[in-house]
Amino acid sequence: MSHGTLTGFVTGIGILGPGLNGWPDSRPVLCGSVPWTDAPTQLPPPQQLPAAERRRVGPSVKLTLAAGLEAVAQAGLEAAALPAVFSSSGGDGQNCHEICEVLASTERQISPTRFHNSVHNAASGYWGIATGATAASNALCAHDGSFGAGFLESLTQALVGDTSVLLLAYDSPYPQPIHQFRPISHALCVALVLSPALGPAARARITAHLSDEPPEALTGPLERLRTGVPAARALPLLALLAAGVPGRTVLEYLPHASLALEVMPCR
Amino acid sequence: MRPVQLTAYTATSCLGAGLAPTLAALQAHAGGLKPCTFETVRLPTYVGEVPDVDAHALPPGLADFDCRNNRLAWLALAQDDLRAAVARAVNRHGERRIGVFLGTSTSGILESELAYRRRDPRTGALPPDFRYRGAHNTFSLAAFVGRALGLEGPASVVSSACSSSAKVFASAQRALAADLIDAALVGGVDSLCLTTLYGFHSLQLVSAEPCRPFDRDRAGISIGEAGAFALLERAADDLDAQAILLLGCGESSDAHHMSAPHPEGRGARDAMRQALEDAHLRPADIDYINLHGTATPSNDAAEGRAVAEVLGAQTPGSSTKGATGHTLGAAGALEAVICALALRSGFAPGGLNTRTPDPALRVNYLLENRRAPLRRVMSNSFGFGGSNCSLILGRAG
C-alpha cells in the first residue's frame, strides 16, 4: 500500500436496477452492445427473510438482498462469513416520508415497525437476519458520493483486515414531496465483493486514489441513470468490468475530490 | 498495528459544553436529565437537552447547512480549542490527508419534520426553503464539518443507529493503517427530534422517570443529544504518559432482530472479544467498562450476559446514560470522550439513578465514583439492526 493508493481485487459483482437484472444480463448493456431499456426496477420478494419480516421491508432490503447475494455467489463465498459495507444516500425514502407525515399530523403515532425501519442501517440489519452474517457491517452515507465512500471503506477494510468484504451501494426514489428536492430516478443496487489478494475468483485488479479530475461521464442514455441515482455513479467502473479490458476511470465522490480507478482484468 | 492517539478531543451534552463542565459534572456525580419540554413534544419522559443549541449560529457562508444538528456540531467544535488543534493538524499533514468520519442517526431530520407542517395545503409541496442536502441528508454533518474546518480528505457519515459514532473510530483506525490518511476527525452528533422521541415511545422503550441503567426496576431509556469529537493521529514515538490511545476496536452484527438485541448478547460478546484481540489485551487488563447500558430491560440483560461472559463479573462498569441520556448516534463518541476523561483524571464514574443493581446481571455495577489509576477501559455501543461496536482506550504510561 503506497501513500494514499489502495489496490485490491474484485471477486464478485451483482447489480439490480432499471433494465439491469443481474450481472450476466447487464454486461452487454454496460458494454454498449445491447441498448439500455429504461424499465422499472424489478424487485424480487425477499424470500430469504422469515415471512413476518418479509411483509415489512422496503425496496432497500429487496435491492441489497438480490444484488448482494449475486455478488457473493459469484465470488464463491458464503454471505454468512463476510463483513459488509452498506452505503446509500437516503435509505428508504418512502418510510421517511410516512414518518414525517404522521409527525406533522395531530396524533403523531408512528408505527413501531416504521420507526425501526427508519434507521439508515435497516438494510444491513435485515441482511444479517436473512443471511446469518454476524461479522462487522457498516452503514454509510456521503450524499452523491455514497458509492465512493463505500468503495474506500470496503477496500480499506479488505486490505487492513485481510478479508473479503461485500460492498452494497443502493438507492431508491423518494415519493413526493421530497422527490421534488431530491429527484432520485430509479431503485438501483451495485454490489461488489472486494478481496485483498489475487485468488481464483478474481475478475479485476483495482487501484484507487483520490483525484482532482472531473468524474467521467458515460456516453449514451446510461449517463441519465448515472446522474439520476447516487449508487449509479459506479457505472463507469462497471462498464470497464463488463468490457473486461484494462482501463482507467474517474468516479464522482466528494465535491473536493473524485475517485480515480485503474482496472486490470485478471482473466 | 501502530497505536492511534487521540491528540485532541471534546464533548458537549446536557452535562455542559466542553470537557471542564463534563468532568465537573461526572466528578460531582451529577446528571443533566430534565422533564421533556422540547419543541411541541408532550410525552411523559426526561431528556438530556443541550441548552440554547439554536443560539449558536453557523459560520458565515455555510447557511445551507443550518439545522439543529449542525448547530450542535458547531457548538461542540468551539470547545477545548478543537478547531485550533484541527488547524495544526492541517499544517502538519495537509487538508487532503485528514479524513472526516462522523456518526449521526437522524442528522437534520427535525428540519424536515417542521417543514412537513408547512406543506402547501393544495399541492402538498414542501416550502421552497426546504434544504435536502444541507439539513435532511445523513451526510450533512460530515459535509458541514469538513467545509467549516477546511478538511478535504476522505469523508463519510456512519449511520448505524446507536453504534454510529463508535464505529467511526474503527473506520479511522483502518484508514490510518492503510495510509489513506495521516489524521482523522471522528465524532458523533445527534440532536433531539420528533422521530426518535415518538419512535422510541411507540416501541414502549422510553422511561417516564430518568433512566436507571442496570437497575432491577429499569424501565427504558431517556433520550439525550450531544456532539463529541476526537482528532486521531498515529501515536508519536515519545508519548507523554498521559496521552490517550485508541488501542482496539471490535465490530459485529447480531443477525437476530431489528430492534431487540440477541437475548444471549451474542453480538455484544463478539464485539468485545474482537476489541480485546485487536488491542492484544486479556479481559483482566480492562480496568473499567463504560457499558452501553440504555436501561431497557432487554438491552441491559443481553449486555450483562455478554460482559459477564467476556470480562467476568469483577470488572467495574457503569453506564453514563443516567447522566447524559442516550445520545443515540452521538453516544459512541461521547462515551469514548468520557472514557478519555476517566483515564486522564483517574476515576471510574459511577452510574446515576440506579438504586438496586439487577441481581440477575452479573456485572460489578458502580453506583458511586471510584478513584483508581485506570490504564485501559472499554466502551460499548450497540444499535438497532444488531450493530455492535466495542472500543478500548488506554493511557500511554
XYZ file of C-alpha atoms in Angstrom:
664
model
C 0.000 0.000 0.000
C 1.792 3.145 -1.115
C 0.906 6.597 0.175
C -2.804 7.193 -0.450
C -3.177 4.421 -3.009
C -5.175 1.247 -2.385
C -5.018 -1.895 -4.516
C -7.421 -4.813 -4.276
C -9.380 -7.300 -6.368
C -12.999 -7.504 -7.485
C -14.109 -11.092 -6.960
C -17.879 -10.758 -7.320
C -20.323 -8.372 -8.989
C -24.061 -8.003 -8.548
C -26.426 -5.432 -9.980
C -30.134 -4.730 -9.878
C -31.622 -1.618 -11.429
C -33.862 -0.364 -14.219
C -33.324 -2.655 -17.206
C -30.368 -4.153 -15.331
C -31.414 -7.544 -13.965
C -28.286 -9.198 -12.705
C -24.718 -9.136 -13.981
C -24.978 -11.593 -16.910
C -27.882 -9.677 -18.499
C -26.455 -6.266 -17.676
C -22.984 -6.917 -19.039
C -23.825 -6.407 -22.743
C -25.887 -3.323 -21.823
C -22.978 -1.819 -19.925
C -20.619 -2.659 -22.824
C -22.951 -0.877 -25.233
C -23.648 -3.931 -27.386
C -27.312 -4.101 -26.281
C -29.336 -0.893 -25.844
C -30.428 0.051 -22.322
C -34.173 -0.169 -21.631
C -35.413 2.317 -19.061
C -37.846 -0.143 -17.432
C -38.862 -0.010 -13.752
C -36.544 -1.969 -11.456
C -37.916 -5.442 -10.804
C -37.623 -6.013 -7.060
C -37.792 -9.722 -6.215
C -39.596 -10.728 -2.998
C -37.058 -11.170 -0.194
C -37.509 -14.941 0.146
C -34.518 -15.253 2.455
C -36.361 -13.391 5.231
C -38.827 -15.023 7.640
C -42.424 -14.438 6.467
C -43.170 -11.983 9.284
C -40.243 -9.752 8.268
C -40.825 -10.142 4.510
C -44.003 -8.079 4.554
C -42.408 -5.217 6.456
C -39.439 -4.349 4.303
C -38.968 -1.634 1.700
C -37.072 -1.520 -1.587
C -33.628 -1.104 0.049
C -33.825 -4.555 1.590
C -35.042 -6.214 -1.623
C -32.352 -4.459 -3.667
C -29.462 -5.334 -1.389
C -30.510 -8.942 -0.869
C -30.801 -9.573 -4.612
C -27.625 -7.811 -5.748
C -25.620 -8.766 -2.667
C -26.339 -12.480 -2.931
C -25.497 -12.384 -6.656
C -22.083 -10.863 -5.924
C -21.345 -13.260 -3.073
C -22.276 -16.321 -5.165
C -20.079 -15.098 -7.994
C -17.162 -14.770 -5.600
C -17.791 -18.337 -4.408
C -18.131 -17.158 -0.804
C -20.673 -17.580 1.988
C -22.671 -14.465 2.849
C -22.759 -15.535 6.493
C -18.989 -15.146 6.838
C -18.474 -11.820 5.075
C -18.119 -8.358 6.569
C -20.306 -5.890 4.682
C -20.412 -2.176 3.932
C -23.807 -0.713 3.053
C -23.771 2.753 1.521
C -26.761 4.816 0.468
C -27.649 8.438 0.058
C -31.135 8.226 1.503
C -32.048 4.721 2.609
C -35.782 4.063 2.433
C -37.373 7.350 1.322
C -40.970 6.129 1.411
C -40.609 5.129 5.061
C -39.048 8.504 5.920
C -41.866 10.347 4.165
C -44.547 8.449 6.047
C -42.935 9.181 9.413
C -42.656 12.903 8.629
C -46.299 12.916 7.528
C -47.533 11.288 10.745
C -45.379 13.581 12.903
C -46.919 16.613 11.177
C -50.413 15.348 11.989
C -52.094 15.927 15.327
C -51.772 12.380 16.661
C -48.082 11.674 15.961
C -48.499 7.912 16.386
C -45.616 6.376 14.456
C -45.798 2.639 13.883
C -43.015 0.782 15.719
C -42.064 -1.068 12.530
C -41.795 2.182 10.581
C -39.554 3.556 13.293
C -37.101 0.673 13.404
C -37.102 0.556 9.602
C -36.166 4.254 9.554
C -32.583 3.677 10.664
C -30.035 4.154 7.886
C -28.671 0.668 8.638
C -32.047 -1.065 8.120
C -30.819 -2.909 5.008
C -27.744 -4.041 6.944
C -29.911 -5.306 9.800
C -32.212 -7.291 7.517
C -29.201 -8.633 5.599
C -27.937 -10.127 8.855
C -31.346 -11.629 9.663
C -31.648 -13.089 6.134
C -28.121 -14.460 5.749
C -26.974 -15.045 9.330
C -23.970 -12.783 8.792
C -22.554 -11.849 12.195
C -19.370 -10.088 11.033
C -18.914 -6.317 11.080
C -21.401 -4.436 8.965
C -21.230 -0.738 8.235
C -23.856 1.753 7.067
C -22.501 4.832 5.318
C -23.757 7.932 3.617
C -21.927 10.517 1.520
C -24.814 12.022 -0.481
C -23.943 11.699 -4.202
C -20.561 10.244 -3.247
C -22.011 7.329 -1.304
C -20.618 4.729 -3.736
C -17.147 6.293 -3.463
C -17.314 6.376 0.335
C -18.470 2.763 0.470
C -15.786 1.692 -2.006
C -12.980 3.281 0.030
C -14.343 1.912 3.300
C -14.707 -1.645 1.998
C -11.374 -1.718 0.170
C -9.611 -0.333 3.257
C -11.301 -2.936 5.435
C -10.375 -5.718 2.990
C -6.701 -4.690 2.966
C -6.250 -3.908 6.652
C -8.337 -6.860 7.858
C -7.010 -9.227 5.188
C -10.528 -10.384 4.385
C -13.016 -10.199 1.536
C -15.651 -7.510 2.083
C -19.055 -7.115 0.449
C -19.895 -3.582 -0.685
C -23.531 -2.694 -1.339
C -24.345 0.742 -2.762
C -28.059 1.326 -3.239
C -30.715 3.982 -3.553
C -34.401 4.213 -4.277
C -36.654 7.150 -5.186
C -38.308 9.393 -2.610
C -42.029 9.926 -3.041
C -43.360 13.466 -3.287
C -42.998 15.968 -1.737
C -39.305 15.167 -1.040
C -38.783 13.857 -4.593
C -39.059 17.398 -5.907
C -35.984 18.353 -3.864
C -34.122 15.067 -4.276
C -35.170 13.542 -7.602
C -33.573 10.081 -7.388
C -34.848 8.495 -10.591
C -34.748 4.722 -10.018
C -34.135 1.970 -7.491
C -30.674 0.520 -8.025
C -28.060 -1.509 -6.169
C -24.466 -2.205 -7.150
C -22.760 -4.945 -5.127
C -19.061 -5.795 -5.276
C -17.017 -8.324 -3.365
C -13.593 -6.777 -2.814
C -10.706 -9.030 -1.827
C -7.189 -8.226 -0.661
C -5.295 -10.767 -2.742
C -5.366 -12.418 -6.134
C -7.422 -15.632 -5.993
C -9.241 -17.922 -8.406
C -12.404 -15.768 -8.345
C -10.578 -12.502 -9.058
C -12.047 -10.672 -12.046
C -10.020 -7.500 -11.965
C -7.343 -5.736 -10.003
C -8.310 -2.202 -8.989
C -6.013 0.570 -7.842
C -7.737 3.566 -6.272
C -6.682 7.027 -5.180
C -8.262 10.428 -4.610
C -8.021 12.805 -7.553
C -8.768 16.363 -8.685
C -10.038 15.173 -12.050
C -13.691 15.627 -13.005
C -15.767 12.422 -12.909
C -16.083 10.536 -16.176
C -19.441 10.816 -17.914
C -20.911 7.907 -19.862
C -21.881 8.253 -23.477
C -25.447 7.456 -24.407
C -28.630 7.053 -22.353
C -26.929 5.376 -19.364
C -25.498 8.800 -18.483
C -29.024 9.760 -17.386
C -29.008 6.825 -14.977
C -25.504 7.632 -13.707
C -26.561 11.138 -12.689
C -30.084 10.141 -11.636
C -29.154 7.674 -8.891
C -26.251 8.184 -6.451
C -25.336 4.475 -6.456
C -25.191 4.596 -10.279
C -22.117 6.819 -10.006
C -20.400 3.406 -10.065
C -21.495 2.722 -13.673
C -18.239 3.845 -15.371
C -16.399 1.250 -13.246
C -18.985 -1.419 -14.066
C -18.666 -0.577 -17.761
C -14.924 -1.295 -17.565
C -15.516 -4.532 -15.648
C -18.174 -5.544 -18.192
C -15.848 -4.911 -21.129
C -13.099 -6.925 -19.447
C -10.393 -4.652 -20.791
C -7.702 -2.700 -18.944
C -8.704 0.875 -18.376
C -8.977 3.855 -16.129
C -11.955 5.853 -14.940
C -12.785 8.628 -12.501
C -15.890 8.343 -10.317
C -17.774 11.113 -8.558
C -17.056 11.141 -4.814
C -16.918 14.389 -2.816
C -17.241 17.995 -4.015
C -13.494 18.454 -3.470
C -12.235 15.032 -4.600
C -13.086 12.356 -7.115
C -12.018 8.721 -7.061
C -9.572 7.628 -9.765
C -9.561 3.890 -10.507
C -7.240 1.798 -12.639
C -8.711 -1.545 -13.666
C -6.753 -4.564 -14.907
C -8.738 -7.698 -15.785
C -7.456 -10.929 -14.230
C -8.850 -13.334 -16.810
C -0.633 -2.074 14.140
C 0.788 1.278 15.224
C -1.321 2.712 18.060
C -3.583 5.641 17.354
C -3.586 8.672 19.625
C -6.459 10.992 20.489
C -4.437 14.182 20.074
C -7.444 16.368 20.870
C -10.992 15.698 21.975
C -14.106 17.409 23.250
C -17.719 16.734 24.168
C -20.879 18.767 24.623
C -24.002 17.262 26.145
C -26.584 18.139 28.769
C -23.689 17.937 31.244
C -22.187 21.054 29.692
C -20.245 22.465 26.756
C -16.703 21.124 26.650
C -14.546 18.917 28.844
C -14.357 21.039 32.004
C -18.082 21.106 32.840
C -18.435 17.492 31.659
C -15.693 16.342 34.022
C -17.012 18.523 36.849
C -20.495 17.019 36.497
C -19.160 13.461 36.377
C -16.933 14.046 39.417
C -19.833 15.620 41.303
C -21.955 12.597 40.309
C -24.486 14.998 38.802
C -26.668 14.481 35.758
C -28.408 16.660 33.202
C -31.752 14.940 32.577
C -34.854 17.111 32.868
C -38.572 16.669 32.123
C -39.112 16.929 28.375
C -40.247 20.351 27.148
C -38.614 20.055 23.733
C -40.410 21.777 20.840
C -44.092 20.788 20.957
C -43.380 17.310 22.301
C -45.736 16.310 25.069
C -44.524 12.961 26.297
C -44.078 11.877 29.897
C -40.315 11.484 29.740
C -36.970 13.040 30.677
C -34.448 14.263 28.111
C -30.818 15.331 28.109
C -31.201 18.585 26.201
C -28.235 20.863 25.464
C -29.274 24.404 26.443
C -29.503 27.092 23.750
C -28.339 24.976 20.812
C -30.301 27.176 18.442
C -28.480 30.293 19.669
C -25.225 29.066 18.097
C -25.294 30.268 14.508
C -23.245 28.526 11.845
C -20.186 30.310 10.423
C -20.734 32.752 7.535
C -21.193 31.180 4.135
C -22.495 27.873 5.470
C -26.157 28.820 5.925
C -27.157 25.973 3.591
C -26.216 23.560 6.379
C -28.343 25.247 9.024
C -30.180 22.812 11.310
C -30.165 21.940 14.998
C -27.779 19.058 14.418
C -25.122 21.166 12.707
C -25.575 23.968 15.247
C -24.853 21.431 17.962
C -21.813 20.252 15.972
C -20.550 23.822 15.684
C -21.123 24.481 19.384
C -19.195 21.300 20.268
C -16.318 22.148 17.905
C -15.951 25.569 19.553
C -14.903 23.959 22.869
C -11.474 22.914 24.114
C -9.615 24.587 21.216
C -10.593 21.681 19.000
C -10.723 23.816 15.870
C -7.204 25.083 16.570
C -5.993 21.514 17.041
C -7.518 20.548 13.693
C -5.893 23.586 12.045
C -2.499 22.486 13.408
C -3.110 19.000 12.027
C -3.854 20.562 8.633
C -0.486 22.349 8.832
C 1.254 19.101 9.729
C -0.380 16.792 7.223
C -2.237 18.854 4.603
C -6.015 19.071 4.266
C -6.134 16.162 1.782
C -4.611 13.783 4.326
C -7.211 14.336 7.033
C -10.333 12.189 6.929
C -13.721 13.108 8.337
C -15.657 10.159 9.781
C -18.697 11.179 11.792
C -21.733 9.394 13.168
C -25.323 10.520 13.358
C -28.610 8.676 13.353
C -31.068 11.436 12.466
C -28.922 14.299 11.082
C -31.155 17.362 10.451
C -34.439 15.437 10.228
C -36.018 17.895 12.681
C -35.978 20.488 9.867
C -37.952 18.096 7.665
C -40.404 17.277 10.438
C -41.088 21.005 10.822
C -41.225 21.582 7.046
C -43.907 18.887 6.755
C -46.133 21.087 8.931
C -45.803 23.821 6.307
C -46.785 21.840 3.204
C -48.920 23.597 0.628
C -52.486 22.582 1.527
C -53.427 22.413 -2.151
C -50.439 20.678 -3.769
C -48.783 19.004 -0.777
C -45.463 20.610 -1.768
C -42.826 21.359 0.837
C -41.959 25.020 1.442
C -39.340 26.354 -1.007
C -36.837 26.891 1.838
C -36.662 23.103 2.474
C -32.996 22.093 2.283
C -32.459 18.444 1.485
C -28.713 18.340 1.064
C -27.677 20.696 3.855
C -30.085 19.532 6.563
C -32.093 16.404 5.741
C -29.434 14.179 4.196
C -27.480 11.960 6.574
C -24.156 13.201 5.131
C -24.975 16.822 6.018
C -22.977 16.546 9.274
C -19.689 15.497 7.663
C -20.204 17.852 4.701
C -20.707 20.757 7.104
C -17.838 19.920 9.445
C -15.444 19.262 6.557
C -16.330 22.569 4.911
C -16.230 24.547 8.164
C -12.769 23.220 9.063
C -11.328 23.077 5.539
C -10.743 19.301 5.552
C -10.511 17.643 2.133
C -9.634 14.017 2.798
C -11.989 11.041 2.568
C -15.295 11.723 4.298
C -18.344 9.750 5.247
C -21.085 9.559 7.799
C -21.613 6.273 9.580
C -25.294 5.905 10.399
C -25.818 2.588 12.146
C -28.192 3.882 14.812
C -26.692 3.852 18.317
C -23.324 2.367 17.347
C -22.650 5.062 14.690
C -20.054 7.189 16.411
C -18.204 4.262 17.955
C -17.780 2.699 14.516
C -16.180 5.881 13.141
C -13.164 5.153 15.373
C -12.793 1.785 13.635
C -13.116 3.329 10.179
C -10.479 5.932 11.028
C -8.166 3.324 12.535
C -8.313 1.337 9.280
C -7.840 4.378 7.040
C -4.740 5.320 9.085
C -3.419 1.759 8.881
C -3.954 1.696 5.097
C -2.064 5.011 4.803
C -5.077 6.592 3.154
C -4.803 9.463 5.641
C -2.478 10.839 8.347
C -5.199 12.068 10.692
C -8.943 11.798 11.123
C -11.565 13.917 12.740
C -14.012 11.422 14.208
C -17.055 12.005 16.327
C -20.781 11.963 16.537
C -23.605 14.449 16.712
C -27.251 13.645 17.297
C -29.889 16.141 18.319
C -33.390 15.936 19.696
C -36.125 15.438 17.119
C -39.664 14.123 16.987
C -38.773 10.959 15.080
C -36.722 9.492 17.906
C -38.847 10.806 20.786
C -42.109 9.489 19.316
C -40.418 6.493 17.694
C -38.870 5.058 20.858
C -42.148 5.890 22.590
C -44.024 3.769 20.013
C -41.739 0.851 20.885
C -42.509 1.431 24.573
C -38.800 1.813 25.259
C -38.917 5.264 26.886
C -38.851 5.649 30.658
C -41.218 8.018 32.437
C -38.504 8.776 35.014
C -34.776 9.482 34.491
C -33.330 6.252 33.073
C -31.900 3.718 35.541
C -29.339 1.568 33.716
C -28.817 -1.953 35.060
C -31.354 -1.338 37.828
C -33.635 -4.146 38.876
C -36.565 -1.834 38.089
C -35.205 -0.198 34.941
C -37.988 0.885 32.616
C -36.441 2.281 29.454
C -34.268 4.999 28.019
C -34.059 8.762 28.431
C -33.136 10.364 25.119
C -30.345 12.907 25.036
C -28.380 14.909 22.499
C -24.658 15.505 22.199
C -21.749 16.421 19.988
C -18.383 14.807 20.631
C -15.210 14.864 18.542
C -11.714 13.442 18.613
C -8.705 14.053 16.411
C -6.933 10.771 15.729
C -3.314 10.530 14.566
C -0.669 7.827 14.583
C 0.920 7.856 18.015
C 4.276 9.588 18.290
C 7.307 7.581 19.467
C 7.934 9.742 22.550
C 4.497 9.667 24.117
C 3.540 11.528 27.236
C 2.346 9.044 29.879
C -0.972 10.888 29.959
C -1.543 10.506 26.203
C -4.838 8.773 25.385
C -4.669 5.963 22.854
C -7.223 4.054 20.856
C -5.971 0.526 21.493
C -8.584 -1.637 19.815
C -11.930 -1.815 18.045
C -14.393 -4.665 17.619
C -17.461 -4.705 15.378
C -20.138 -7.340 14.916
C -23.737 -7.942 13.873
C -26.451 -9.718 15.843
C -28.219 -11.132 12.754
C -31.222 -11.518 15.016
C -33.820 -8.708 15.102
C -34.202 -5.071 14.018
C -34.978 -3.539 17.411
C -34.249 -6.215 20.013
C -30.779 -7.459 20.932
C -29.794 -11.099 20.672
C -31.054 -12.413 24.040
C -27.728 -14.008 24.892
C -25.794 -10.926 23.852
C -24.016 -12.865 21.121
C -23.163 -9.803 19.026
C -22.073 -7.798 22.058
C -19.810 -10.642 23.131
C -18.231 -10.896 19.660
C -17.564 -7.155 19.507
C -15.903 -7.108 22.951
C -13.748 -10.148 22.156
C -12.627 -8.651 18.868
C -11.710 -5.382 20.568
C -9.572 -7.293 23.088
C -7.920 -9.232 20.275
C -7.295 -6.067 18.269
C -5.686 -4.448 21.336
C -3.697 -7.605 22.208
C -5.176 -7.487 25.707
C -6.668 -10.011 28.094
C -10.022 -9.484 29.846
C -8.223 -8.812 33.140
C -6.423 -5.851 31.536
C -9.670 -3.847 31.391
C -9.933 -1.572 34.454
C -13.376 -0.116 33.716
C -16.143 -0.676 31.202
C -18.435 2.106 30.055
C -21.496 0.000 29.340
C -23.941 0.701 26.559
C -26.481 0.447 29.397
C -29.536 2.031 27.789
C -31.773 0.924 30.704
C -34.276 -1.026 28.620
C -34.953 -4.399 30.230
C -33.769 -6.449 27.245
C -30.709 -4.363 26.255
C -29.166 -4.399 29.710
C -29.955 -8.095 30.181
C -28.221 -9.019 26.898
C -25.240 -6.769 27.595
C -24.942 -8.017 31.171
C -24.678 -11.593 29.934
C -22.089 -10.698 27.342
C -19.960 -8.669 29.775
C -20.035 -11.440 32.378
C -19.020 -13.957 29.738
C -16.163 -11.926 28.257
C -14.806 -9.884 31.180
C -16.156 -11.840 34.143
C -18.201 -10.386 36.970
C -15.377 -8.376 38.581
C -14.596 -5.583 36.103
C -16.077 -2.323 37.428
C -18.585 -0.875 35.000
C -21.287 1.720 34.658
C -23.476 3.374 32.091
C -23.134 7.155 31.974
C -26.512 7.399 30.224
C -28.093 8.069 33.621
C -26.194 11.371 33.489
C -26.350 12.256 29.781
C -29.328 10.330 28.483
C -28.948 8.077 25.476
C -27.487 10.338 22.827
C -28.067 7.691 20.122
C -25.725 8.296 17.161
C -23.506 10.507 19.345
C -23.292 8.031 22.221
C -20.218 6.157 21.000
C -18.111 9.297 20.650
C -19.493 10.939 23.801
C -18.717 7.854 25.863
C -15.270 7.459 24.291
C -14.532 11.023 25.423
C -15.909 10.232 28.887
C -13.551 7.241 28.940
C -10.661 9.531 27.991
C -11.595 11.842 30.883
C -11.788 8.881 33.249
C -8.329 7.702 32.151
C -6.846 11.186 32.409
C -8.389 12.007 35.762
C -8.055 8.587 37.393
C -11.622 7.759 38.273
C -14.320 5.352 37.225
C -17.626 7.208 37.020
C -20.458 5.655 38.995
C -23.825 5.354 37.267
C -26.616 7.767 38.118
C -30.237 6.993 39.041
C -29.586 3.284 39.573
C -30.665 2.281 43.069
C -30.566 -1.506 43.137
C -28.378 -3.133 40.501
C -30.263 -6.017 38.942
C -29.035 -9.127 40.802
C -29.709 -11.178 37.655
C -26.954 -9.266 35.819
C -23.529 -10.466 36.896
C -21.802 -7.120 36.414
C -19.819 -5.155 39.012
C -22.001 -2.090 38.521
C -20.601 1.066 40.140
C -23.110 3.255 41.964
C -20.511 5.757 43.172
C -17.424 7.255 41.594
C -14.297 5.289 42.343
C -10.831 6.809 42.327
C -8.490 4.426 40.542
C -5.458 4.813 38.299
C -7.195 3.453 35.205
C -4.936 2.300 32.387
C -7.283 0.607 29.957
C -11.015 0.964 29.582
C -13.654 -0.433 27.255
C -16.683 1.349 25.837
C -19.670 -0.499 24.386
C -22.112 0.834 21.796
C -24.909 -1.289 20.361
C -27.644 -0.261 17.982
C -30.818 -1.154 16.120
C -30.306 -3.576 13.299
C -27.997 -5.538 15.599
C -24.996 -3.282 15.013
C -22.361 -3.617 17.743
C -19.079 -1.858 18.418
C -16.650 -2.007 21.334
C -13.685 0.310 21.728
C -10.684 0.032 24.036
C -8.894 3.193 25.073
C -5.859 3.473 27.265
C -3.196 5.730 28.730
C 0.257 5.551 27.169
C 2.037 5.214 30.502
